[in-house]
Amino acid sequence: MAVLLSLGDTALASALRQSTIAYPLVSSAHILGLGLLIGAVVTLDLRLLGAIRRGTLSELAPLMSRLAAAGLLLALVTGPLLFSVQPAHYLDNRAFLLKVIFISLGLLNVLVVHQLPHWKAVLAGQPVAPILKLNASLSLALWLAVLLSGRWIAFV
Ligand code: HEM
């Protein structure tokens, strides 16, 4: 907790607080990150669930996974910068805490899927196994929950 609160005392945090352009730039990059991440995740999950039928998964899955990874990286770099502007406020914000829980569960779900032989089978052009459809449904719910709880932060 003390380490998280001390993020607010860094030179970077005070620069973000004082500059009229730096915070909007970082916040925009955060939104770009979540847009790439959630856009790619929703597209891939709907394809795995069969709601989207066009495009082979052996082509789409690696492409969407890389886009999602790029978005995640951008969100994970810019998120702590936004957090550092007022760490005590965010640590006391239940929407923020919920978002961190949903992000952790979303990442755990991704790690599990990528270990499954069924995922490798799909990359090799095999049909989508029921367990992957279950993971895709869970992924959709978790990342949309991240989006909602992220937006809710400003209203709590
Ligand atoms: C990994 C995926 C992430 C996603 C999908 C995500 C999503 C979001 C969303 C939807 C918003 C609201 C944007 C807005 O309305 O301006 C937001 C804002 C924010 N996020 Fe994230 N975020 C992620 C990671 C993080 C991380 C790791 C942190 C900090 C450790 C973080 C800290 C923040 C903060 C401080 C705000 C500003 C809240 C406010 O004052 O309005 N985010 N995020």
PDB file of C-alpha atoms and ligand atoms in Angstrom:
ATOM      1  CA  MET A   1       0.000   0.000   0.000  1.00  0.00           C
ATOM      2  CA  ALA A   2       2.799   2.434   0.928  1.00  0.00           C
ATOM      3  CA  VAL A   3       4.581   1.637  -2.336  1.00  0.00           C
ATOM      4  CA  LEU A   4       1.413   2.303  -4.347  1.00  0.00           C
ATOM      5  CA  LEU A   5       0.790   5.573  -2.481  1.00  0.00           C
ATOM      6  CA  SER A   6       4.412   6.671  -3.011  1.00  0.00           C
ATOM      7  CA  LEU A   7       3.799   6.552  -6.792  1.00  0.00           C
ATOM      8  CA  GLY A   8       2.020   9.868  -6.231  1.00  0.00           C
ATOM      9  CA  ASP A   9       5.262  11.478  -4.978  1.00  0.00           C
ATOM     10  CA  THR A  10       7.257  10.800  -8.152  1.00  0.00           C
ATOM     11  CA  ALA A  11       8.432  13.596 -10.465  1.00  0.00           C
ATOM     12  CA  LEU A  12       6.425  11.963 -13.270  1.00  0.00           C
ATOM     13  CA  ALA A  13       3.224  12.111 -11.203  1.00  0.00           C
ATOM     14  CA  SER A  14       3.674  15.790 -10.375  1.00  0.00           C
ATOM     15  CA  ALA A  15       4.518  16.542 -14.029  1.00  0.00           C
ATOM     16  CA  LEU A  16       1.263  14.814 -15.050  1.00  0.00           C
ATOM     17  CA  ARG A  17      -0.633  16.846 -12.451  1.00  0.00           C
ATOM     18  CA  GLN A  18       0.862  20.183 -13.576  1.00  0.00           C
ATOM     19  CA  SER A  19       0.892  19.784 -17.349  1.00  0.00           C
ATOM     20  CA  THR A  20      -2.278  20.679 -19.247  1.00  0.00           C
ATOM     21  CA  ILE A  21      -1.375  18.355 -22.151  1.00  0.00           C
ATOM     22  CA  ALA A  22       0.442  15.367 -20.604  1.00  0.00           C
ATOM     23  CA  TYR A  23      -2.550  13.862 -18.740  1.00  0.00           C
ATOM     24  CA  PRO A  24      -4.936  14.060 -21.773  1.00  0.00           C
ATOM     25  CA  LEU A  25      -2.211  12.454 -23.914  1.00  0.00           C
ATOM     26  CA  VAL A  26      -1.686   9.592 -21.443  1.00  0.00           C
ATOM     27  CA  SER A  27      -5.432   9.163 -20.955  1.00  0.00           C
ATOM     28  CA  SER A  28      -5.924   9.057 -24.757  1.00  0.00           C
ATOM     29  CA  ALA A  29      -3.179   6.434 -25.048  1.00  0.00           C
ATOM     30  CA  HIS A  30      -4.939   4.457 -22.292  1.00  0.00           C
ATOM     31  CA  ILE A  31      -8.192   4.568 -24.236  1.00  0.00           C
ATOM     32  CA  LEU A  32      -6.345   3.550 -27.451  1.00  0.00           C
ATOM     33  CA  GLY A  33      -4.871   0.596 -25.537  1.00  0.00           C
ATOM     34  CA  LEU A  34      -8.197  -0.565 -24.194  1.00  0.00           C
ATOM     35  CA  GLY A  35      -9.787  -0.001 -27.617  1.00  0.00           C
ATOM     36  CA  LEU A  36      -7.225  -2.262 -29.322  1.00  0.00           C
ATOM     37  CA  LEU A  37      -7.426  -4.852 -26.542  1.00  0.00           C
ATOM     38  CA  ILE A  38     -11.202  -5.041 -26.202  1.00  0.00           C
ATOM     39  CA  GLY A  39     -11.798  -4.640 -29.947  1.00  0.00           C
ATOM     40  CA  ALA A  40      -9.521  -7.600 -30.740  1.00  0.00           C
ATOM     41  CA  VAL A  41     -10.804  -9.735 -27.835  1.00  0.00           C
ATOM     42  CA  VAL A  42     -14.493  -9.201 -28.704  1.00  0.00           C
ATOM     43  CA  THR A  43     -13.862  -9.949 -32.413  1.00  0.00           C
ATOM     44  CA  LEU A  44     -11.950 -13.153 -31.652  1.00  0.00           C
ATOM     45  CA  ASP A  45     -14.439 -14.333 -29.006  1.00  0.00           C
ATOM     46  CA  LEU A  46     -17.420 -13.769 -31.323  1.00  0.00           C
ATOM     47  CA  ARG A  47     -15.573 -15.723 -34.055  1.00  0.00           C
ATOM     48  CA  LEU A  48     -14.850 -18.577 -31.607  1.00  0.00           C
ATOM     49  CA  LEU A  49     -18.520 -18.583 -30.592  1.00  0.00           C
ATOM     50  CA  GLY A  50     -19.613 -18.693 -34.240  1.00  0.00           C
ATOM     51  CA  ALA A  51     -21.436 -15.324 -34.080  1.00  0.00           C
ATOM     52  CA  ILE A  52     -18.929 -14.167 -36.682  1.00  0.00           C
ATOM     53  CA  ARG A  53     -18.437 -16.804 -39.401  1.00  0.00           C
ATOM     54  CA  ARG A  54     -16.093 -15.118 -41.875  1.00  0.00           C
ATOM     55  CA  GLY A  55     -12.287 -15.478 -41.798  1.00  0.00           C
ATOM     56  CA  THR A  56     -10.405 -18.643 -40.838  1.00  0.00           C
ATOM     57  CA  LEU A  57      -9.433 -18.867 -37.168  1.00  0.00           C
ATOM     58  CA  SER A  58      -5.960 -20.058 -38.143  1.00  0.00           C
ATOM     59  CA  GLU A  59      -5.501 -16.564 -39.701  1.00  0.00           C
ATOM     60  CA  LEU A  60      -7.670 -14.462 -37.355  1.00  0.00           C
ATOM     61  CA  ALA A  61      -6.590 -15.906 -33.991  1.00  0.00           C
ATOM     62  CA  PRO A  62      -2.859 -15.037 -34.200  1.00  0.00           C
ATOM     63  CA  LEU A  63      -3.667 -11.577 -35.660  1.00  0.00           C
ATOM     64  CA  MET A  64      -6.254 -10.714 -32.987  1.00  0.00           C
ATOM     65  CA  SER A  65      -4.036 -12.125 -30.227  1.00  0.00           C
ATOM     66  CA  ARG A  66      -1.166  -9.849 -31.277  1.00  0.00           C
ATOM     67  CA  LEU A  67      -3.452  -6.789 -31.502  1.00  0.00           C
ATOM     68  CA  ALA A  68      -4.864  -7.566 -28.064  1.00  0.00           C
ATOM     69  CA  ALA A  69      -1.345  -7.981 -26.649  1.00  0.00           C
ATOM     70  CA  ALA A  70      -0.296  -4.598 -28.076  1.00  0.00           C
ATOM     71  CA  GLY A  71      -3.395  -2.947 -26.575  1.00  0.00           C
ATOM     72  CA  LEU A  72      -2.823  -4.640 -23.227  1.00  0.00           C
ATOM     73  CA  LEU A  73       0.785  -3.458 -23.135  1.00  0.00           C
ATOM     74  CA  LEU A  74      -0.287   0.128 -23.862  1.00  0.00           C
ATOM     75  CA  ALA A  75      -3.016  -0.010 -21.174  1.00  0.00           C
ATOM     76  CA  LEU A  76      -0.607  -1.541 -18.621  1.00  0.00           C
ATOM     77  CA  VAL A  77       1.996   1.189 -19.278  1.00  0.00           C
ATOM     78  CA  THR A  78      -0.413   4.150 -19.232  1.00  0.00           C
ATOM     79  CA  GLY A  79      -2.715   2.856 -16.456  1.00  0.00           C
ATOM     80  CA  PRO A  80      -0.187   3.217 -13.616  1.00  0.00           C
ATOM     81  CA  LEU A  81       0.687   6.709 -14.912  1.00  0.00           C
ATOM     82  CA  LEU A  82      -2.980   7.736 -14.622  1.00  0.00           C
ATOM     83  CA  PHE A  83      -3.107   6.018 -11.228  1.00  0.00           C
ATOM     84  CA  SER A  84      -0.034   7.951  -9.994  1.00  0.00           C
ATOM     85  CA  VAL A  85      -1.875  11.292 -10.291  1.00  0.00           C
ATOM     86  CA  GLN A  86      -4.085  10.466  -7.282  1.00  0.00           C
ATOM     87  CA  PRO A  87      -3.240   6.997  -5.896  1.00  0.00           C
ATOM     88  CA  ALA A  88      -5.083   7.396  -2.562  1.00  0.00           C
ATOM     89  CA  HIS A  89      -8.293   8.323  -4.402  1.00  0.00           C
ATOM     90  CA  TYR A  90      -8.088   5.291  -6.721  1.00  0.00           C
ATOM     91  CA  LEU A  91      -7.171   2.852  -3.928  1.00  0.00           C
ATOM     92  CA  ASP A  92     -10.347   4.020  -2.177  1.00  0.00           C
ATOM     93  CA  ASN A  93     -12.407   3.686  -5.400  1.00  0.00           C
ATOM     94  CA  ARG A  94     -14.344   0.399  -5.545  1.00  0.00           C
ATOM     95  CA  ALA A  95     -14.786   0.665  -9.322  1.00  0.00           C
ATOM     96  CA  PHE A  96     -10.996   0.821  -9.734  1.00  0.00           C
ATOM     97  CA  LEU A  97     -10.484  -2.164  -7.392  1.00  0.00           C
ATOM     98  CA  LEU A  98     -13.153  -4.137  -9.279  1.00  0.00           C
ATOM     99  CA  LYS A  99     -11.409  -3.296 -12.558  1.00  0.00           C
ATOM    100  CA  VAL A 100      -8.079  -4.619 -11.291  1.00  0.00           C
ATOM    101  CA  ILE A 101      -9.823  -7.865 -10.208  1.00  0.00           C
ATOM    102  CA  PHE A 102     -11.517  -8.266 -13.626  1.00  0.00           C
ATOM    103  CA  ILE A 103      -8.216  -7.533 -15.454  1.00  0.00           C
ATOM    104  CA  SER A 104      -6.470 -10.231 -13.352  1.00  0.00           C
ATOM    105  CA  LEU A 105      -9.249 -12.781 -14.086  1.00  0.00           C
ATOM    106  CA  GLY A 106      -9.233 -11.808 -17.782  1.00  0.00           C
ATOM    107  CA  LEU A 107      -5.472 -12.367 -18.007  1.00  0.00           C
ATOM    108  CA  LEU A 108      -5.743 -15.671 -16.113  1.00  0.00           C
ATOM    109  CA  ASN A 109      -8.371 -16.831 -18.616  1.00  0.00           C
ATOM    110  CA  VAL A 110      -6.039 -15.933 -21.518  1.00  0.00           C
ATOM    111  CA  LEU A 111      -3.166 -17.863 -19.906  1.00  0.00           C
ATOM    112  CA  VAL A 112      -5.395 -20.936 -19.437  1.00  0.00           C
ATOM    113  CA  VAL A 113      -6.692 -20.836 -23.039  1.00  0.00           C
ATOM    114  CA  HIS A 114      -3.205 -20.605 -24.526  1.00  0.00           C
ATOM    115  CA  GLN A 115      -2.161 -23.733 -22.599  1.00  0.00           C
ATOM    116  CA  LEU A 116      -5.098 -25.776 -23.893  1.00  0.00           C
ATOM    117  CA  PRO A 117      -4.424 -28.315 -26.719  1.00  0.00           C
ATOM    118  CA  HIS A 118      -7.824 -27.246 -28.106  1.00  0.00           C
ATOM    119  CA  TRP A 119      -6.358 -23.767 -28.813  1.00  0.00           C
ATOM    120  CA  LYS A 120      -3.440 -25.231 -30.724  1.00  0.00           C
ATOM    121  CA  ALA A 121      -5.930 -27.409 -32.636  1.00  0.00           C
ATOM    122  CA  VAL A 122      -7.896 -24.311 -33.687  1.00  0.00           C
ATOM    123  CA  LEU A 123      -4.683 -22.626 -34.872  1.00  0.00           C
ATOM    124  CA  ALA A 124      -4.139 -25.748 -37.001  1.00  0.00           C
ATOM    125  CA  GLY A 125      -7.588 -25.338 -38.557  1.00  0.00           C
ATOM    126  CA  GLN A 126      -9.543 -27.789 -36.379  1.00  0.00           C
ATOM    127  CA  PRO A 127     -13.146 -26.992 -35.283  1.00  0.00           C
ATOM    128  CA  VAL A 128     -13.679 -24.990 -32.042  1.00  0.00           C
ATOM    129  CA  ALA A 129     -14.067 -27.316 -29.023  1.00  0.00           C
ATOM    130  CA  PRO A 130     -16.897 -26.579 -26.498  1.00  0.00           C
ATOM    131  CA  ILE A 131     -14.343 -25.669 -23.790  1.00  0.00           C
ATOM    132  CA  LEU A 132     -12.980 -22.883 -26.030  1.00  0.00           C
ATOM    133  CA  LYS A 133     -16.522 -21.554 -26.506  1.00  0.00           C
ATOM    134  CA  LEU A 134     -16.867 -21.524 -22.708  1.00  0.00           C
ATOM    135  CA  ASN A 135     -13.597 -19.607 -22.384  1.00  0.00           C
ATOM    136  CA  ALA A 136     -14.687 -17.202 -25.119  1.00  0.00           C
ATOM    137  CA  SER A 137     -17.949 -16.474 -23.254  1.00  0.00           C
ATOM    138  CA  LEU A 138     -16.032 -15.931 -19.999  1.00  0.00           C
ATOM    139  CA  SER A 139     -13.519 -13.695 -21.804  1.00  0.00           C
ATOM    140  CA  LEU A 140     -16.302 -11.557 -23.302  1.00  0.00           C
ATOM    141  CA  ALA A 141     -17.924 -11.124 -19.879  1.00  0.00           C
ATOM    142  CA  LEU A 142     -14.638 -10.323 -18.082  1.00  0.00           C
ATOM    143  CA  TRP A 143     -13.232  -7.779 -20.556  1.00  0.00           C
ATOM    144  CA  LEU A 144     -16.582  -6.006 -20.898  1.00  0.00           C
ATOM    145  CA  ALA A 145     -16.636  -5.873 -17.080  1.00  0.00           C
ATOM    146  CA  VAL A 146     -13.166  -4.253 -17.204  1.00  0.00           C
ATOM    147  CA  LEU A 147     -14.513  -1.666 -19.647  1.00  0.00           C
ATOM    148  CA  LEU A 148     -17.591  -0.909 -17.518  1.00  0.00           C
ATOM    149  CA  SER A 149     -15.699  -0.756 -14.221  1.00  0.00           C
ATOM    150  CA  GLY A 150     -13.004   1.406 -15.877  1.00  0.00           C
ATOM    151  CA  ARG A 151     -15.618   3.890 -17.064  1.00  0.00           C
ATOM    152  CA  TRP A 152     -17.386   3.723 -13.710  1.00  0.00           C
ATOM    153  CA  ILE A 153     -14.230   4.939 -11.888  1.00  0.00           C
ATOM    154  CA  ALA A 154     -15.037   8.566 -12.699  1.00  0.00           C
ATOM    155  CA  PHE A 155     -18.552   8.229 -11.223  1.00  0.00           C
ATOM    156  CA  VAL A 156     -17.713   6.660  -7.853  1.00  0.00           C
TER     157      VAL A 156
HETATM  158  C1  HEM B   1      -5.370  -3.830 -18.841  1.00  0.00           C
HETATM  159  C2  HEM B   1      -6.377  -3.319 -19.289  1.00  0.00           C
HETATM  160  C3  HEM B   1      -7.085  -2.039 -18.909  1.00  0.00           C
HETATM  161  C4  HEM B   1      -8.261  -1.650 -19.444  1.00  0.00           C
HETATM  162  C5  HEM B   1      -9.071  -2.403 -20.490  1.00  0.00           C
HETATM  163  C6  HEM B   1      -8.615  -0.378 -18.821  1.00  0.00           C
HETATM  164  C7  HEM B   1      -9.791   0.320 -19.083  1.00  0.00           C
HETATM  165  C8  HEM B   1     -10.058   1.604 -18.621  1.00  0.00           C
HETATM  166  C9  HEM B   1     -11.237   2.382 -18.977  1.00  0.00           C
HETATM  167  C10 HEM B   1     -12.390   1.904 -19.862  1.00  0.00           C
HETATM  168  C11 HEM B   1     -11.108   3.597 -18.376  1.00  0.00           C
HETATM  169  C12 HEM B   1     -12.078   4.801 -18.484  1.00  0.00           C
HETATM  170  C13 HEM B   1     -11.508   5.690 -19.533  1.00  0.00           C
HETATM  171  C14 HEM B   1     -12.178   7.037 -19.467  1.00  0.00           C
HETATM  172  O1  HEM B   1     -13.360   7.069 -19.352  1.00  0.00           O
HETATM  173  O2  HEM B   1     -11.459   8.023 -19.551  1.00  0.00           O
HETATM  174  C15 HEM B   1      -9.878   3.576 -17.630  1.00  0.00           C
HETATM  175  C16 HEM B   1      -9.446   4.635 -16.883  1.00  0.00           C
HETATM  176  C17 HEM B   1      -8.443   4.487 -15.980  1.00  0.00           C
HETATM  177  N1  HEM B   1      -7.620   3.389 -15.810  1.00  0.00           N
HETATM  178 FE1  HEM B   1      -7.607   1.706 -16.889  1.00  0.00          FE
HETATM  179  N2  HEM B   1      -7.651  -0.013 -17.928  1.00  0.00           N
HETATM  180  C18 HEM B   1      -6.694  -1.006 -17.927  1.00  0.00           C
HETATM  181  C19 HEM B   1      -5.581  -1.059 -17.130  1.00  0.00           C
HETATM  182  C20 HEM B   1      -5.332  -0.169 -16.125  1.00  0.00           C
HETATM  183  C21 HEM B   1      -4.303  -0.327 -15.120  1.00  0.00           C
HETATM  184  C22 HEM B   1      -3.352  -1.529 -15.041  1.00  0.00           C
HETATM  185  C23 HEM B   1      -4.382   0.765 -14.290  1.00  0.00           C
HETATM  186  C24 HEM B   1      -3.550   1.148 -13.093  1.00  0.00           C
HETATM  187  C25 HEM B   1      -2.757   0.408 -12.448  1.00  0.00           C
HETATM  188  C26 HEM B   1      -5.455   1.615 -14.800  1.00  0.00           C
HETATM  189  C27 HEM B   1      -5.803   2.833 -14.258  1.00  0.00           C
HETATM  190  C28 HEM B   1      -6.778   3.651 -14.763  1.00  0.00           C
HETATM  191  C29 HEM B   1      -7.074   4.990 -14.239  1.00  0.00           C
HETATM  192  C30 HEM B   1      -6.388   5.659 -13.063  1.00  0.00           C
HETATM  193  C31 HEM B   1      -8.096   5.528 -15.022  1.00  0.00           C
HETATM  194  C32 HEM B   1      -8.729   6.946 -14.919  1.00  0.00           C
HETATM  195  C33 HEM B   1      -9.963   6.879 -14.177  1.00  0.00           C
HETATM  196  C34 HEM B   1     -10.599   8.247 -14.076  1.00  0.00           C
HETATM  197  O3  HEM B   1     -10.158   9.027 -13.218  1.00  0.00           O
HETATM  198  O4  HEM B   1     -11.505   8.507 -14.852  1.00  0.00           O
HETATM  199  N3  HEM B   1      -6.012   1.017 -15.908  1.00  0.00           N
HETATM  200  N4  HEM B   1      -9.261   2.350 -17.802  1.00  0.00           N
END
